[in-house]
Amino acid sequence: SQVACPTPSGYVASSTDCNDASASINPGATEVCNLADDDCDGDTDEGCYLNVSVSKVALNSSVPNGSVAVFRVNITNIGALNFTLVEANDTFNASQLRYNASSVTPNSTGNGWVYWYNVTQGVLVPNASFLFNISLTALNEGITNNTIIVNVTRSDGSTPSRRGSALLTMTD
């Protein structure tokens, strides 16, 4: 730092630029998803991680005990980067529902959960969606909620996640 009038060559009049080595990083820059603080506001990639949309819908919202309930999961890449890996973990009340099958073979199942390591079985490009179905057998009368949590790995290495839930009424 040096105080002088006028500004000497190689110095700037404002000290708000947080990276003198990069012309694209400055207080007037637009924040992009690149793991850097492009606009020098102290936050990195703000707004960039809201790029995965997950919905889960019961295709038959009411089922008799012993019947199969089918849920459709929709995972959508609403960002600008490819999803190189999509993991999904479906959880449910094991006293009310039992995993039956899905349109994508899970990597593992347990009492009250099902897990898929690479559910899309490849890259999910921007503006693309991936749909798959999960069928669960209704065990007891009542209302239950089951939730799917989706974690994605983007081509820049970041890992945002989202969840989707669906209600199901089981009748006698």
mmCIF file of C-alpha atoms in Angstrom:
data_model
loop_
_atom_site.group_PDB
_atom_site.id
_atom_site.type_symbol
_atom_site.label_atom_id
_atom_site.label_comp_id
_atom_site.label_asym_id
_atom_site.label_seq_id
_atom_site.Cartn_x
_atom_site.Cartn_y
_atom_site.Cartn_z
ATOM 1 C CA SER A 1 0.000 0.000 0.000
ATOM 2 C CA GLN A 2 1.189 3.506 -0.758
ATOM 3 C CA VAL A 3 -0.453 6.938 -0.287
ATOM 4 C CA ALA A 4 0.155 9.325 -3.179
ATOM 5 C CA CYS A 5 -1.499 11.796 -5.507
ATOM 6 C CA PRO A 6 -2.122 10.933 -8.324
ATOM 7 C CA THR A 7 -2.437 7.091 -8.178
ATOM 8 C CA PRO A 8 0.929 5.569 -9.123
ATOM 9 C CA SER A 9 1.206 3.087 -11.984
ATOM 10 C CA GLY A 10 0.366 -0.467 -10.832
ATOM 11 C CA TYR A 11 -1.961 0.729 -8.011
ATOM 12 C CA VAL A 12 -5.725 1.227 -7.880
ATOM 13 C CA ALA A 13 -7.729 4.094 -6.411
ATOM 14 C CA SER A 14 -10.092 1.705 -4.575
ATOM 15 C CA SER A 15 -9.093 -1.147 -2.267
ATOM 16 C CA THR A 16 -12.391 -3.036 -2.641
ATOM 17 C CA ASP A 17 -11.030 -5.381 -5.331
ATOM 18 C CA CYS A 18 -10.434 -8.680 -3.537
ATOM 19 C CA ASN A 19 -8.200 -10.312 -6.168
ATOM 20 C CA ASP A 20 -5.730 -8.116 -8.028
ATOM 21 C CA ALA A 21 -4.444 -11.147 -9.940
ATOM 22 C CA SER A 22 -7.756 -11.665 -11.787
ATOM 23 C CA ALA A 23 -9.516 -8.981 -13.825
ATOM 24 C CA SER A 24 -12.760 -11.018 -13.782
ATOM 25 C CA ILE A 25 -12.934 -10.868 -9.970
ATOM 26 C CA ASN A 26 -13.950 -7.379 -8.813
ATOM 27 C CA PRO A 27 -16.762 -5.573 -6.940
ATOM 28 C CA GLY A 28 -18.682 -4.986 -10.189
ATOM 29 C CA ALA A 29 -18.487 -8.599 -11.416
ATOM 30 C CA THR A 30 -21.444 -10.963 -11.631
ATOM 31 C CA GLU A 31 -21.251 -13.954 -9.272
ATOM 32 C CA VAL A 32 -20.878 -17.222 -11.184
ATOM 33 C CA CYS A 33 -20.753 -20.798 -9.896
ATOM 34 C CA ASN A 34 -16.989 -21.374 -9.815
ATOM 35 C CA LEU A 35 -16.071 -21.747 -6.115
ATOM 36 C CA ALA A 36 -14.734 -18.120 -6.058
ATOM 37 C CA ASP A 37 -16.014 -14.819 -4.640
ATOM 38 C CA ASP A 38 -16.378 -13.121 -8.044
ATOM 39 C CA ASP A 39 -18.061 -9.929 -6.798
ATOM 40 C CA CYS A 40 -15.839 -9.382 -3.701
ATOM 41 C CA ASP A 41 -18.749 -9.321 -1.245
ATOM 42 C CA GLY A 42 -17.275 -11.957 1.070
ATOM 43 C CA ASP A 43 -19.661 -14.725 -0.101
ATOM 44 C CA THR A 44 -18.703 -17.481 -2.530
ATOM 45 C CA ASP A 45 -21.141 -18.648 -5.219
ATOM 46 C CA GLU A 46 -24.242 -17.178 -3.538
ATOM 47 C CA GLY A 47 -27.398 -18.297 -5.313
ATOM 48 C CA CYS A 48 -25.592 -21.012 -7.237
ATOM 49 C CA TYR A 49 -26.694 -24.031 -5.264
ATOM 50 C CA LEU A 50 -30.406 -23.756 -5.893
ATOM 51 C CA ASN A 51 -30.047 -25.775 -9.062
ATOM 52 C CA VAL A 52 -31.685 -29.096 -8.319
ATOM 53 C CA SER A 53 -35.434 -29.543 -8.114
ATOM 54 C CA VAL A 54 -36.919 -32.668 -6.518
ATOM 55 C CA SER A 55 -40.566 -33.651 -6.364
ATOM 56 C CA LYS A 56 -42.178 -36.822 -5.095
ATOM 57 C CA VAL A 57 -45.830 -37.571 -5.787
ATOM 58 C CA ALA A 58 -48.011 -40.475 -4.687
ATOM 59 C CA LEU A 59 -49.692 -41.724 -7.877
ATOM 60 C CA ASN A 60 -52.421 -43.311 -5.779
ATOM 61 C CA SER A 61 -52.884 -41.097 -2.716
ATOM 62 C CA SER A 62 -55.050 -43.654 -0.864
ATOM 63 C CA VAL A 63 -54.455 -47.420 -0.815
ATOM 64 C CA PRO A 64 -55.949 -50.320 1.151
ATOM 65 C CA ASN A 65 -53.668 -52.207 3.553
ATOM 66 C CA GLY A 66 -51.641 -54.846 1.748
ATOM 67 C CA SER A 67 -51.809 -52.949 -1.536
ATOM 68 C CA VAL A 68 -48.941 -51.326 -3.381
ATOM 69 C CA ALA A 69 -48.557 -47.542 -3.434
ATOM 70 C CA VAL A 70 -46.557 -46.062 -6.309
ATOM 71 C CA PHE A 71 -44.550 -42.848 -5.968
ATOM 72 C CA ARG A 72 -43.025 -40.902 -8.864
ATOM 73 C CA VAL A 73 -39.793 -39.008 -8.208
ATOM 74 C CA ASN A 74 -38.749 -36.204 -10.559
ATOM 75 C CA ILE A 75 -35.174 -34.873 -10.320
ATOM 76 C CA THR A 76 -34.520 -31.815 -12.518
ATOM 77 C CA ASN A 77 -31.248 -30.006 -13.202
ATOM 78 C CA ILE A 78 -32.270 -26.333 -13.174
ATOM 79 C CA GLY A 79 -28.677 -25.079 -13.091
ATOM 80 C CA ALA A 80 -26.026 -24.363 -15.700
ATOM 81 C CA LEU A 81 -23.644 -27.239 -14.882
ATOM 82 C CA ASN A 82 -23.890 -30.983 -15.517
ATOM 83 C CA PHE A 83 -24.745 -33.278 -12.616
ATOM 84 C CA THR A 84 -22.049 -35.939 -12.776
ATOM 85 C CA LEU A 85 -23.493 -38.020 -9.912
ATOM 86 C CA VAL A 86 -27.016 -38.163 -8.471
ATOM 87 C CA GLU A 87 -27.603 -40.039 -5.209
ATOM 88 C CA ALA A 88 -31.060 -40.631 -3.733
ATOM 89 C CA ASN A 89 -32.122 -41.894 -0.312
ATOM 90 C CA ASP A 90 -35.818 -42.634 0.243
ATOM 91 C CA THR A 91 -36.956 -42.908 3.867
ATOM 92 C CA PHE A 92 -40.307 -44.076 5.201
ATOM 93 C CA ASN A 93 -41.964 -45.371 8.352
ATOM 94 C CA ALA A 94 -41.149 -49.104 8.344
ATOM 95 C CA SER A 95 -44.174 -49.922 10.518
ATOM 96 C CA GLN A 96 -46.453 -48.498 7.809
ATOM 97 C CA LEU A 97 -44.632 -49.126 4.529
ATOM 98 C CA ARG A 98 -42.335 -51.797 3.081
ATOM 99 C CA TYR A 99 -40.135 -51.365 0.000
ATOM 100 C CA ASN A 100 -41.447 -53.407 -2.886
ATOM 101 C CA ALA A 101 -39.658 -52.336 -6.096
ATOM 102 C CA SER A 102 -38.482 -49.370 -8.162
ATOM 103 C CA SER A 103 -37.907 -48.652 -11.828
ATOM 104 C CA VAL A 104 -34.178 -48.216 -11.047
ATOM 105 C CA THR A 105 -32.419 -50.973 -9.105
ATOM 106 C CA PRO A 106 -31.290 -49.620 -5.707
ATOM 107 C CA ASN A 107 -27.762 -50.117 -4.388
ATOM 108 C CA SER A 108 -29.037 -51.054 -0.935
ATOM 109 C CA THR A 109 -32.224 -51.293 1.093
ATOM 110 C CA GLY A 110 -32.965 -51.479 4.790
ATOM 111 C CA ASN A 111 -35.784 -51.272 7.275
ATOM 112 C CA GLY A 112 -37.398 -47.930 6.359
ATOM 113 C CA TRP A 113 -34.995 -46.793 3.631
ATOM 114 C CA VAL A 114 -33.807 -47.370 0.053
ATOM 115 C CA TYR A 115 -30.573 -45.943 -1.427
ATOM 116 C CA TRP A 116 -29.464 -45.383 -5.035
ATOM 117 C CA TYR A 117 -25.822 -44.364 -5.627
ATOM 118 C CA ASN A 118 -26.125 -43.265 -9.266
ATOM 119 C CA VAL A 119 -29.867 -43.187 -9.776
ATOM 120 C CA THR A 120 -29.702 -41.420 -13.156
ATOM 121 C CA GLN A 121 -27.062 -43.916 -14.366
ATOM 122 C CA GLY A 122 -25.148 -41.113 -16.093
ATOM 123 C CA VAL A 123 -24.808 -37.351 -16.426
ATOM 124 C CA LEU A 124 -27.907 -35.170 -15.985
ATOM 125 C CA VAL A 125 -27.408 -32.112 -18.218
ATOM 126 C CA PRO A 126 -28.905 -28.650 -17.544
ATOM 127 C CA ASN A 127 -32.680 -28.378 -18.094
ATOM 128 C CA ALA A 128 -33.063 -32.161 -18.123
ATOM 129 C CA SER A 129 -35.214 -34.266 -15.804
ATOM 130 C CA PHE A 130 -34.999 -37.838 -14.625
ATOM 131 C CA LEU A 131 -38.130 -39.696 -13.517
ATOM 132 C CA PHE A 132 -38.336 -42.953 -11.636
ATOM 133 C CA ASN A 133 -40.991 -44.848 -9.691
ATOM 134 C CA ILE A 134 -40.853 -46.432 -6.250
ATOM 135 C CA SER A 135 -43.482 -48.892 -5.069
ATOM 136 C CA LEU A 136 -44.107 -49.513 -1.383
ATOM 137 C CA THR A 137 -46.560 -51.927 0.229
ATOM 138 C CA ALA A 138 -49.021 -50.400 2.729
ATOM 139 C CA LEU A 139 -48.873 -52.276 6.057
ATOM 140 C CA ASN A 140 -51.157 -50.387 8.465
ATOM 141 C CA GLU A 141 -54.102 -48.031 8.345
ATOM 142 C CA GLY A 142 -53.280 -44.346 8.717
ATOM 143 C CA ILE A 143 -51.508 -41.450 7.056
ATOM 144 C CA THR A 144 -47.774 -41.502 6.477
ATOM 145 C CA ASN A 145 -45.252 -39.186 4.917
ATOM 146 C CA ASN A 146 -42.178 -40.462 3.153
ATOM 147 C CA THR A 147 -39.240 -38.372 2.047
ATOM 148 C CA ILE A 148 -36.579 -38.647 -0.600
ATOM 149 C CA ILE A 149 -33.301 -36.759 -0.214
ATOM 150 C CA VAL A 150 -31.295 -36.178 -3.391
ATOM 151 C CA ASN A 151 -27.617 -35.188 -3.372
ATOM 152 C CA VAL A 152 -25.941 -34.216 -6.619
ATOM 153 C CA THR A 153 -22.317 -33.716 -7.554
ATOM 154 C CA ARG A 154 -21.900 -31.015 -10.185
ATOM 155 C CA SER A 155 -19.136 -30.818 -12.756
ATOM 156 C CA ASP A 156 -17.464 -28.092 -10.626
ATOM 157 C CA GLY A 157 -17.233 -30.495 -7.652
ATOM 158 C CA SER A 158 -19.923 -28.830 -5.501
ATOM 159 C CA THR A 159 -22.623 -30.977 -3.904
ATOM 160 C CA PRO A 160 -26.031 -29.318 -3.395
ATOM 161 C CA SER A 161 -28.984 -31.355 -2.124
ATOM 162 C CA ARG A 162 -32.783 -31.134 -2.013
ATOM 163 C CA ARG A 163 -35.645 -33.175 -0.598
ATOM 164 C CA GLY A 164 -39.119 -34.101 -1.748
ATOM 165 C CA SER A 165 -41.941 -35.628 0.301
ATOM 166 C CA ALA A 166 -45.277 -37.279 -0.360
ATOM 167 C CA LEU A 167 -48.254 -38.136 1.863
ATOM 168 C CA LEU A 168 -50.110 -41.413 1.607
ATOM 169 C CA THR A 169 -53.360 -42.454 3.267
ATOM 170 C CA MET A 170 -53.727 -46.168 3.988
ATOM 171 C CA THR A 171 -57.229 -47.527 4.540
ATOM 172 C CA ASP A 172 -58.592 -50.705 6.064
#
